Tab-separated table of C-alpha atoms and ligand atoms in Angstrom:
chain	number	residue	atom	x	y	z
A	1	MET	CA	54.646	-10.501	-104.975
A	2	LYS	CA	53.885	-10.385	-101.256
A	3	ILE	CA	52.610	-6.930	-100.439
A	4	GLY	CA	51.665	-5.272	-97.152
A	5	ILE	CA	49.068	-2.494	-97.479
A	6	THR	CA	48.325	0.041	-94.764
A	7	CYS	CA	45.485	2.535	-95.067
A	8	TYR	CA	42.722	4.226	-93.106
A	9	PRO	CA	40.045	1.529	-92.919
A	10	THR	CA	37.054	3.840	-92.538
A	11	TYR	CA	35.122	5.827	-95.154
A	12	GLY	CA	37.396	7.934	-97.326
A	13	GLY	CA	38.999	7.946	-100.742
A	14	SER	CA	42.475	6.828	-99.713
A	15	GLY	CA	41.099	3.739	-97.953
A	16	VAL	CA	38.889	2.934	-100.946
A	17	VAL	CA	41.819	3.204	-103.376
A	18	ALA	CA	44.088	1.102	-101.126
A	19	THR	CA	41.471	-1.616	-100.614
A	20	GLU	CA	40.406	-1.829	-104.255
A	21	LEU	CA	44.072	-1.962	-105.269
A	22	GLY	CA	44.701	-4.814	-102.808
A	23	LYS	CA	41.663	-6.723	-104.075
A	24	ALA	CA	42.683	-6.294	-107.720
A	25	LEU	CA	46.281	-7.351	-106.990
A	26	ALA	CA	45.050	-10.420	-105.095
A	27	GLN	CA	42.939	-11.400	-108.112
A	28	LYS	CA	46.090	-11.258	-110.211
A	29	GLY	CA	47.780	-13.770	-107.890
A	30	HIS	CA	49.688	-11.480	-105.523
A	31	THR	CA	49.427	-12.089	-101.773
A	32	ILE	CA	48.110	-9.077	-99.895
A	33	HIS	CA	48.413	-8.391	-96.174
A	34	PHE	CA	46.307	-5.477	-94.925
A	35	ILE	CA	47.744	-3.976	-91.742
A	36	SER	CA	45.439	-1.511	-89.991
A	37	TYR	CA	43.463	-0.854	-86.815
A	38	ALA	CA	40.206	-2.177	-88.309
A	39	LEU	CA	39.113	-4.233	-91.298
A	40	PRO	CA	38.944	-1.886	-94.332
A	41	PHE	CA	35.248	-1.249	-94.999
A	42	ARG	CA	35.385	-2.285	-98.654
A	43	LEU	CA	36.922	-5.651	-97.719
A	44	LYS	CA	33.804	-7.712	-97.389
A	45	GLU	CA	34.330	-10.918	-99.272
A	46	PHE	CA	36.783	-13.672	-98.475
A	47	SER	CA	39.712	-13.985	-100.863
A	48	GLN	CA	42.306	-16.685	-100.487
A	49	ASN	CA	45.130	-14.238	-101.263
A	50	ILE	CA	44.088	-11.573	-98.756
A	51	TYR	CA	45.047	-11.486	-95.081
A	52	TYR	CA	44.247	-8.931	-92.425
A	53	HIS	CA	46.459	-8.056	-89.448
A	54	GLU	CA	44.927	-5.868	-86.760
A	55	VAL	CA	47.231	-3.432	-85.031
A	56	ASP	CA	47.326	-3.984	-81.246
A	57	THR	CA	45.998	-1.327	-78.917
A	58	VAL	CA	48.127	-0.785	-75.857
A	59	ASN	CA	46.324	0.602	-72.828
A	60	TYR	CA	48.460	1.903	-70.020
A	61	PRO	CA	47.486	4.466	-67.369
A	62	LEU	CA	50.323	6.758	-68.432
A	63	PHE	CA	49.139	6.929	-72.030
A	64	GLU	CA	46.488	9.546	-72.559
A	65	PHE	CA	46.727	8.692	-76.262
A	66	THR	CA	47.520	5.219	-77.595
A	67	PRO	CA	50.854	5.452	-79.465
A	68	TYR	CA	49.296	4.103	-82.699
A	69	SER	CA	52.213	5.040	-84.984
A	70	ILE	CA	54.510	2.877	-82.853
A	71	THR	CA	52.185	-0.108	-82.457
A	72	LEU	CA	51.572	0.071	-86.221
A	73	ALA	CA	55.339	0.073	-86.896
A	74	SER	CA	55.836	-2.949	-84.624
A	75	LYS	CA	53.027	-4.837	-86.341
A	76	MET	CA	54.423	-3.929	-89.781
A	77	ALA	CA	57.874	-5.236	-88.775
A	78	GLN	CA	56.374	-8.517	-87.502
A	79	VAL	CA	54.269	-9.068	-90.621
A	80	VAL	CA	57.176	-8.249	-92.957
A	81	SER	CA	59.417	-10.671	-91.064
A	82	TYR	CA	56.957	-13.582	-90.673
A	83	GLU	CA	55.280	-13.284	-94.057
A	84	LYS	CA	58.449	-12.362	-95.991
A	85	LEU	CA	56.874	-9.327	-97.656
A	86	ASP	CA	58.550	-7.806	-100.700
A	87	LEU	CA	57.134	-4.396	-100.011
A	88	LEU	CA	55.000	-2.250	-97.756
A	89	HIS	CA	52.665	0.057	-99.658
A	90	VAL	CA	51.286	2.736	-97.347
A	91	HIS	CA	48.418	5.047	-98.271
A	92	TYR	CA	48.270	8.561	-96.801
A	93	ALA	CA	51.608	9.757	-95.435
A	94	ILE	CA	50.477	10.520	-91.897
A	95	PRO	CA	51.416	8.505	-89.902
A	96	HIS	CA	51.726	5.508	-92.229
A	97	ALA	CA	54.953	6.506	-94.013
A	98	THR	CA	56.655	7.343	-90.713
A	99	SER	CA	55.532	4.018	-89.224
A	100	ALA	CA	56.826	2.078	-92.252
A	101	ILE	CA	60.240	3.710	-91.900
A	102	LEU	CA	60.302	2.876	-88.217
A	103	ALA	CA	59.318	-0.729	-89.074
A	104	LYS	CA	62.309	-0.959	-91.406
A	105	ASP	CA	64.565	0.430	-88.669
A	106	ILE	CA	63.208	-2.185	-86.254
A	107	LEU	CA	64.065	-4.937	-88.765
A	108	SER	CA	67.552	-3.479	-89.313
A	109	ASP	CA	68.122	-3.283	-85.578
A	110	GLN	CA	67.202	-6.974	-85.281
A	111	ASN	CA	69.381	-7.756	-88.285
A	112	ASP	CA	66.366	-9.468	-89.782
A	113	PRO	CA	67.010	-10.581	-93.385
A	114	MET	CA	63.719	-8.849	-94.293
A	115	LYS	CA	65.252	-5.444	-93.532
A	116	ARG	CA	65.554	-5.174	-97.336
A	117	VAL	CA	61.761	-4.725	-97.615
A	118	LYS	CA	60.846	-1.788	-99.880
A	119	ILE	CA	58.521	1.010	-98.804
A	120	ILE	CA	56.173	2.772	-101.206
A	121	THR	CA	54.116	5.735	-100.026
A	122	THR	CA	51.076	6.974	-101.918
A	123	LEU	CA	50.148	10.585	-101.247
A	124	HIS	CA	46.402	11.101	-101.440
A	125	GLY	CA	45.523	14.675	-100.600
A	126	THR	CA	45.286	16.450	-97.301
A	127	ASP	CA	48.371	14.576	-96.079
A	128	ILE	CA	50.074	17.149	-98.342
A	129	THR	CA	47.606	19.967	-98.906
A	130	LEU	CA	46.208	20.522	-95.413
A	131	VAL	CA	47.341	18.676	-92.266
A	132	GLY	CA	50.687	17.686	-93.760
A	133	THR	CA	51.923	21.263	-93.973
A	134	GLU	CA	51.220	22.035	-90.313
A	135	PRO	CA	54.532	22.713	-88.565
A	136	SER	CA	53.785	19.952	-86.061
A	137	LEU	CA	53.742	17.377	-88.881
A	138	SER	CA	55.586	18.725	-91.938
A	139	GLY	CA	59.065	17.503	-90.929
A	140	ALA	CA	57.783	13.972	-90.414
A	141	VAL	CA	55.897	14.053	-93.728
A	142	ARG	CA	59.051	15.137	-95.594
A	143	LEU	CA	61.056	12.416	-93.875
A	144	GLY	CA	58.393	9.870	-94.841
A	145	ILE	CA	58.638	10.936	-98.483
A	146	ASN	CA	62.428	11.038	-98.643
A	147	LYS	CA	63.000	7.752	-96.828
A	148	SER	CA	60.423	5.795	-98.834
A	149	ASP	CA	61.883	3.745	-101.686
A	150	GLY	CA	59.100	4.945	-103.950
A	151	VAL	CA	56.473	7.684	-103.774
A	152	THR	CA	53.345	8.047	-105.854
A	153	ALA	CA	50.796	10.876	-106.015
A	154	VAL	CA	47.237	10.555	-107.310
A	155	SER	CA	47.447	13.531	-109.693
A	156	GLU	CA	49.918	15.823	-111.446
A	157	TYR	CA	48.552	18.597	-109.250
A	158	LEU	CA	49.419	16.712	-106.053
A	159	LYS	CA	52.897	15.861	-107.334
A	160	GLN	CA	53.600	19.537	-108.075
A	161	LYS	CA	52.128	20.669	-104.763
A	162	THR	CA	54.384	18.189	-102.922
A	163	ILE	CA	57.435	19.446	-104.805
A	164	ASP	CA	56.529	23.093	-104.117
A	165	ASP	CA	55.728	22.681	-100.428
A	166	PHE	CA	58.130	19.947	-99.314
A	167	LYS	CA	61.014	20.158	-101.802
A	168	PRO	CA	61.532	16.386	-101.524
A	169	THR	CA	64.709	14.665	-102.649
A	170	ARG	CA	62.725	11.665	-103.888
A	171	GLU	CA	61.136	11.403	-107.369
A	172	ILE	CA	57.330	11.231	-107.400
A	173	GLU	CA	55.401	9.028	-109.827
A	174	VAL	CA	51.829	9.994	-110.735
A	175	ILE	CA	49.374	7.078	-110.689
A	176	PRO	CA	45.776	8.325	-110.695
A	177	ASN	CA	42.712	6.944	-108.943
A	178	PHE	CA	40.874	4.212	-110.832
A	179	ILE	CA	37.400	2.750	-111.213
A	180	ASN	CA	35.873	-0.635	-111.945
A	181	THR	CA	33.514	0.415	-114.722
A	182	SER	CA	31.811	-3.011	-114.848
A	183	GLU	CA	30.738	-2.506	-111.251
A	184	PHE	CA	30.209	1.276	-111.348
A	185	LYS	CA	27.639	1.439	-114.097
A	186	ARG	CA	24.130	2.767	-114.167
A	187	LYS	CA	21.541	0.292	-112.942
A	188	ASN	CA	17.940	0.392	-114.036
A	189	TYR	CA	15.831	1.347	-111.045
A	190	PRO	CA	12.291	2.109	-112.174
A	191	GLN	CA	10.842	1.276	-108.742
A	192	PHE	CA	13.414	3.176	-106.683
A	193	ARG	CA	13.465	6.608	-108.281
A	194	PRO	CA	9.732	7.358	-107.788
A	195	ALA	CA	10.296	7.009	-104.044
A	196	ILE	CA	12.727	9.934	-104.251
A	197	ALA	CA	11.428	12.212	-107.017
A	198	LYS	CA	8.441	12.857	-109.276
A	199	PRO	CA	8.943	12.007	-112.981
A	200	ASP	CA	9.539	15.643	-114.006
A	201	GLU	CA	11.922	16.390	-111.117
A	202	LYS	CA	15.732	16.202	-111.338
A	203	VAL	CA	17.857	14.371	-108.789
A	204	ILE	CA	21.099	16.037	-107.753
A	205	ILE	CA	23.625	14.219	-105.592
A	206	HIS	CA	26.623	15.115	-103.438
A	207	ILE	CA	28.796	12.484	-101.750
A	208	SER	CA	31.548	13.365	-99.293
A	209	ASN	CA	32.661	13.283	-95.686
A	210	PHE	CA	31.167	16.766	-95.103
A	211	ARG	CA	34.453	18.315	-93.964
A	212	PRO	CA	34.677	22.125	-94.334
A	213	LEU	CA	36.796	21.840	-97.501
A	214	LYS	CA	33.895	20.062	-99.248
A	215	ARG	CA	31.846	23.307	-99.037
A	216	LEU	CA	28.543	21.566	-98.347
A	217	LYS	CA	26.664	24.842	-98.024
A	218	ASP	CA	27.621	25.687	-101.629
A	219	VAL	CA	25.805	22.511	-102.651
A	220	VAL	CA	22.649	23.600	-100.815
A	221	ASN	CA	22.857	27.176	-102.157
A	222	ALA	CA	23.373	26.051	-105.767
A	223	PHE	CA	20.521	23.568	-105.368
A	224	ASN	CA	18.274	26.338	-104.087
A	225	ILE	CA	18.764	28.337	-107.317
A	226	ILE	CA	18.239	25.257	-109.503
A	227	ASN	CA	15.115	24.221	-107.604
A	228	GLU	CA	13.519	27.665	-108.067
A	229	LYS	CA	13.488	27.082	-111.855
A	230	ILE	CA	13.207	23.297	-112.115
A	231	PRO	CA	11.745	21.408	-109.150
A	232	SER	CA	14.427	18.987	-108.014
A	233	ARG	CA	15.615	16.811	-105.155
A	234	LEU	CA	19.007	16.875	-103.475
A	235	LEU	CA	20.554	13.728	-102.017
A	236	LEU	CA	23.355	14.421	-99.534
A	237	VAL	CA	25.271	11.219	-98.911
A	238	GLY	CA	27.830	11.056	-96.120
A	239	ASP	CA	28.312	12.631	-92.753
A	240	GLY	CA	30.725	14.945	-90.997
A	241	PRO	CA	31.240	18.246	-89.233
A	242	GLU	CA	29.335	20.448	-91.709
A	243	ARG	CA	26.114	18.444	-91.608
A	244	THR	CA	24.355	20.394	-88.859
A	245	GLU	CA	24.964	23.782	-90.520
A	246	ALA	CA	23.837	22.446	-93.899
A	247	GLU	CA	20.664	21.019	-92.315
A	248	HIS	CA	20.030	24.395	-90.741
A	249	LEU	CA	20.563	26.197	-94.052
A	250	SER	CA	18.199	23.829	-95.899
A	251	ARG	CA	15.468	24.515	-93.334
A	252	GLU	CA	16.089	28.279	-93.505
A	253	LEU	CA	15.718	28.179	-97.283
A	254	GLY	CA	12.484	26.188	-96.953
A	255	LEU	CA	14.078	23.148	-98.596
A	256	ALA	CA	13.670	20.633	-95.781
A	257	GLU	CA	11.333	18.477	-97.884
A	258	ARG	CA	13.571	18.577	-100.954
A	259	VAL	CA	16.984	17.974	-99.380
A	260	LYS	CA	17.526	14.465	-98.056
A	261	PHE	CA	20.406	13.861	-95.664
A	262	LEU	CA	20.978	10.147	-96.145
A	263	GLY	CA	24.015	9.774	-93.875
A	264	LYS	CA	26.772	7.285	-94.692
A	265	GLN	CA	25.608	4.838	-97.326
A	266	GLU	CA	27.212	1.792	-98.852
A	267	ALA	CA	24.810	1.463	-101.794
A	268	VAL	CA	26.546	4.263	-103.692
A	269	ILE	CA	25.962	2.708	-107.124
A	270	ASP	CA	22.206	2.436	-106.449
A	271	LEU	CA	22.071	6.092	-105.469
A	272	LEU	CA	24.175	7.251	-108.416
A	273	SER	CA	21.863	5.246	-110.680
A	274	ILE	CA	18.932	7.525	-109.907
A	275	ALA	CA	20.967	10.755	-110.024
A	276	ASP	CA	21.040	13.219	-112.899
A	277	LEU	CA	23.910	15.378	-111.733
A	278	MET	CA	26.639	15.550	-109.079
A	279	LEU	CA	27.864	18.760	-107.441
A	280	MET	CA	31.432	18.837	-106.083
A	281	PRO	CA	32.302	22.372	-104.970
A	282	SER	CA	35.391	21.369	-102.889
A	283	GLU	CA	37.967	24.074	-102.302
A	284	SER	CA	40.697	21.432	-102.575
A	285	GLU	CA	40.594	17.982	-104.135
A	286	SER	CA	43.772	16.164	-105.062
A	287	PHE	CA	41.903	13.836	-107.416
A	288	GLY	CA	38.185	13.546	-106.609
A	289	LEU	CA	37.359	9.827	-106.670
A	290	ALA	CA	33.657	10.442	-105.941
A	291	ALA	CA	33.430	12.424	-109.205
A	292	LEU	CA	34.980	9.557	-111.175
A	293	GLU	CA	32.524	7.112	-109.578
A	294	ALA	CA	29.633	9.355	-110.610
A	295	MET	CA	30.929	9.722	-114.166
A	296	SER	CA	31.287	5.959	-114.457
A	297	CYS	CA	27.557	5.727	-113.663
A	298	GLY	CA	26.813	8.284	-116.385
A	299	VAL	CA	26.304	11.153	-113.946
A	300	PRO	CA	27.980	14.383	-115.135
A	301	VAL	CA	29.734	16.484	-112.486
A	302	ILE	CA	29.807	20.226	-111.910
A	303	ALA	CA	32.955	20.767	-109.864
A	304	ALA	CA	35.214	23.514	-108.626
A	305	ASP	CA	38.205	24.135	-110.868
A	306	VAL	CA	40.753	23.032	-108.267
A	307	GLY	CA	43.448	20.445	-107.638
A	308	GLY	CA	43.364	17.321	-109.772
A	309	LEU	CA	39.734	17.741	-110.875
A	310	PRO	CA	40.570	19.482	-114.198
A	311	GLU	CA	42.852	16.555	-115.055
A	312	PHE	CA	39.784	14.456	-115.869
A	313	ILE	CA	36.776	16.821	-115.810
A	314	LYS	CA	36.934	18.753	-119.051
A	315	HIS	CA	34.793	21.875	-119.074
A	316	GLU	CA	31.765	21.509	-121.371
A	317	GLU	CA	33.101	18.197	-122.731
A	318	ASN	CA	32.238	15.749	-119.950
A	319	GLY	CA	31.153	18.108	-117.138
A	320	TYR	CA	31.589	21.682	-115.945
A	321	LEU	CA	34.178	23.564	-113.894
A	322	VAL	CA	33.510	26.754	-111.936
A	323	GLN	CA	35.490	29.019	-109.649
A	324	VAL	CA	35.371	27.977	-105.980
A	325	GLY	CA	32.217	29.395	-104.366
A	326	ASP	CA	30.489	30.366	-107.622
A	327	THR	CA	27.156	28.740	-106.820
A	328	GLU	CA	25.312	30.890	-109.374
A	329	LYS	CA	27.443	29.526	-112.214
A	330	MET	CA	26.940	25.998	-110.883
A	331	ALA	CA	23.183	26.495	-111.019
A	332	GLU	CA	23.364	28.147	-114.451
A	333	TYR	CA	25.231	25.160	-115.930
A	334	ALA	CA	22.872	22.686	-114.250
A	335	LEU	CA	19.804	24.466	-115.615
A	336	SER	CA	21.214	24.755	-119.138
A	337	LEU	CA	21.899	21.023	-119.054
A	338	PHE	CA	18.468	20.067	-117.737
A	339	GLN	CA	16.841	22.209	-120.433
A	340	ASN	CA	18.667	20.533	-123.314
A	341	GLN	CA	18.113	16.765	-123.381
A	342	THR	CA	20.402	16.126	-126.365
A	343	ARG	CA	23.284	17.943	-124.722
A	344	PHE	CA	22.559	16.175	-121.436
A	345	ASP	CA	22.718	12.748	-123.118
A	346	THR	CA	25.985	13.630	-124.876
A	347	LEU	CA	27.565	14.811	-121.636
A	348	ARG	CA	26.466	11.656	-119.799
A	349	GLN	CA	28.083	9.484	-122.449
A	350	SER	CA	31.303	11.577	-122.436
A	351	ALA	CA	31.457	11.293	-118.642
A	352	ARG	CA	31.173	7.514	-118.885
A	353	ASN	CA	33.813	7.392	-121.681
A	354	THR	CA	36.256	9.334	-119.499
A	355	ALA	CA	35.731	6.915	-116.593
A	356	VAL	CA	36.639	4.029	-118.906
A	357	GLU	CA	40.077	5.651	-119.392
A	358	TYR	CA	40.674	5.106	-115.649
A	359	GLU	CA	39.715	1.417	-115.669
A	360	THR	CA	41.052	-0.529	-112.667
A	361	SER	CA	42.960	-3.075	-114.759
A	362	GLU	CA	44.972	-0.355	-116.543
A	363	ILE	CA	45.949	1.553	-113.426
A	364	VAL	CA	46.666	-1.562	-111.348
A	365	THR	CA	49.125	-2.659	-114.048
A	366	ARG	CA	50.856	0.708	-113.628
A	367	TYR	CA	51.186	0.036	-109.896
A	368	GLU	CA	52.590	-3.457	-110.606
A	369	ASN	CA	55.170	-2.048	-113.039
A	370	TYR	CA	56.117	0.584	-110.486
A	371	TYR	CA	56.513	-2.104	-107.769
A	372	ASP	CA	58.803	-4.087	-110.092
A	373	ARG	CA	60.927	-1.011	-110.720
A	374	ILE	CA	61.295	-0.196	-107.021
A	375	ILE	CA	61.997	-3.797	-105.992
A	376	SER	CA	64.672	-4.272	-108.638
A	377	ASN	CA	66.432	-0.997	-107.741
B	1	GMT	O1	43.156	13.672	-98.308
B	1	GMT	C1	42.065	13.533	-97.764
B	1	GMT	O2	41.326	14.434	-97.447
B	1	GMT	C2	41.621	12.177	-97.453
B	1	GMT	C3	41.570	11.283	-98.599
B	1	GMT	C4	40.654	10.222	-98.098
B	1	GMT	O3	41.137	9.310	-97.487
B	1	GMT	O4	39.451	10.386	-98.256
B	1	GMT	O5	41.045	11.827	-99.819
B	1	GMT	C5	41.953	12.099	-100.858
B	1	GMT	O6	42.235	10.885	-101.525
B	1	GMT	C6	41.329	10.449	-102.522
B	1	GMT	C7	41.859	9.140	-103.097
B	1	GMT	O7	43.127	9.299	-103.660
B	1	GMT	C8	41.170	11.529	-103.581
B	1	GMT	O8	40.315	11.093	-104.619
B	1	GMT	C9	40.595	12.768	-102.896
B	1	GMT	O9	40.519	13.800	-103.862
B	1	GMT	C10	41.493	13.215	-101.771
B	1	GMT	N1	40.818	14.287	-101.006
B	1	GMT	C11	41.244	15.543	-101.029
B	1	GMT	O10	42.212	15.917	-101.648
B	1	GMT	C12	40.442	16.496	-100.236
């Protein structure tokens, strides 16, 4: 198949899923054309089946804002026409689904034989749960869903939320996030961990883009309770609007030495390999790819019981779930785990076993089967 993929190229789960999907499809012999405003950050190595098309930026004195949705649509139409794409798979509805529909209209208007190209939209999260429902965007999001030839959501939760909030006319297929468990596995780092923590200290990690919905201060507050009983270290990986307040809170609590703000990092597997536990207190999470990555590296997760998280984090089986904001319970579970090595080891293994159920090869085959279905319709 010849597939166009559009995603946000910067840090973020939807871009990671889109890029890893493209790479896996290319390895299976499909030809992949990424269409975006920058090279997706996980696309580092050359692959003979992968092409990248950068969307043009148009500068004109009248434009205060570059009309990206339109330049993206034009680029999509050109790539579909020249490269004879079978389908355009867009990740994150805003504005990618709208642009794909416009691209198809452009091809129809030009009576291009490629006007038959199929559009698949994958809904990832806040395109439905947060920004997507704003009145200034919701109509366009619904149109994007209804006019796509196929729509997937990354969890049962997100599918139901889309049905409840948008009442779409189009069926939604659930295809979850996935993980390459051969890559995301615990590495042995005897020389690295001592630089972060003493032998008897625990290492707790949080990875996100530090947006308000990630509830970064909950991480610091829960850590504070844990650290009072068992001296520990907290690694905060990522960056975003909540960083300054969380830095302030850590200093106020006297934790400046124990909380390390590492900023955006690419060596996620290395960092997960020295971690004992991940905290994910998000108030909304359609799937929670960072949790799956942690579990694949044998790091159990204590998460908020929201969104798609309970679909793969099973309370007391492979991790823990708490009510949003319940930092005391988070700390209580962490401490009980750290005080019982046998239980800790069992949980680590269960977390890893769950990740294996979301192996890339399995889920990519589900995408391929879905593509076949949509193309032959
Ligand atoms: O929806 C977002 O906030 C952005 C998106 C991203 O690009 O980072 O994240 C979502 O997509 C991921 C991949 O499917 C999911 O694992 C994340 O749970 C989801 N984020 C939220 O729902 C907050």
